[in-house]
């Protein structure tokens, strides 16, 4: 079973639209960590955010915001007023404090059309 | 600050040849990870080290793959002999902590490996 599910394989939006990337995770641990990474066309993986399981506060960083809901095991990522530079593949990831693995989702490819 | 440095950026070689990928982690990071990314399988964790010691190599696909970390500032991933199905992008990442108080992994730019 997938530990991290990103059901949206590809999304296209027009510039300035808002877009939400979904991430659903699965774990039995009470202590775990969630991450989002961005992989632009150039190929590198860029860290965006880390969240631990005890901190359900939503976070905003500029045009980026994250909604963490333990009740639905979701950690969704919203880009407000999207820009062409936001075009990339976005990965959600999970790591359990007791485990030895770092689970990546399959990624969502976002295309922002000018 | 210098990030994770990988070399080479690109490698093209013929099957059967030995391939060595190199990684310099961020100074002070105790954990080093090797990943492989393909279209079919996505990002796979191959092996990770803590304080230069291999902790979990369960993701290493087969005996043709080996990884070493002789010191805190250098690691290699070796494939011998290489096969066309090893073609992928290989990423190295480092982190301050893993498991308890898990910290973000910072990735290098990757090595794009093509085996002909």
mmCIF file of N, CA, C and O in Angstrom, chain B residues 12 42 53 65 77 106 110:
data_model
loop_
_atom_site.group_PDB
_atom_site.id
_atom_site.type_symbol
_atom_site.label_atom_id
_atom_site.label_comp_id
_atom_site.label_asym_id
_atom_site.label_seq_id
_atom_site.Cartn_x
_atom_site.Cartn_y
_atom_site.Cartn_z
ATOM 1 N N UNK B 12 27.457 8.973 -19.439
ATOM 2 C CA UNK B 12 26.995 8.045 -20.472
ATOM 3 C C UNK B 12 28.080 6.993 -20.644
ATOM 4 O O UNK B 12 29.243 7.334 -20.874
ATOM 5 N N UNK B 42 9.557 6.162 -9.778
ATOM 6 C CA UNK B 42 9.621 7.374 -8.974
ATOM 7 C C UNK B 42 10.927 7.459 -8.201
ATOM 8 O O UNK B 42 11.955 6.972 -8.645
ATOM 9 N N UNK B 53 28.420 5.424 8.663
ATOM 10 C CA UNK B 53 28.119 3.994 8.766
ATOM 11 C C UNK B 53 26.834 3.683 8.006
ATOM 12 O O UNK B 53 25.823 4.362 8.230
ATOM 13 N N UNK B 65 25.315 -3.095 -7.071
ATOM 14 C CA UNK B 65 25.350 -1.766 -6.485
ATOM 15 C C UNK B 65 26.071 -1.819 -5.134
ATOM 16 O O UNK B 65 25.814 -2.711 -4.318
ATOM 17 N N UNK B 77 28.691 5.950 -4.846
ATOM 18 C CA UNK B 77 27.767 4.885 -5.225
ATOM 19 C C UNK B 77 28.332 4.260 -6.493
ATOM 20 O O UNK B 77 28.557 4.956 -7.479
ATOM 21 N N UNK B 106 18.369 17.620 2.195
ATOM 22 C CA UNK B 106 18.758 18.574 1.170
ATOM 23 C C UNK B 106 19.446 17.811 0.054
ATOM 24 O O UNK B 106 20.411 17.082 0.302
ATOM 25 N N UNK B 110 21.835 15.947 -8.662
ATOM 26 C CA UNK B 110 21.627 14.656 -9.305
ATOM 27 C C UNK B 110 22.664 14.349 -10.370
ATOM 28 O O UNK B 110 23.307 15.242 -10.925
#
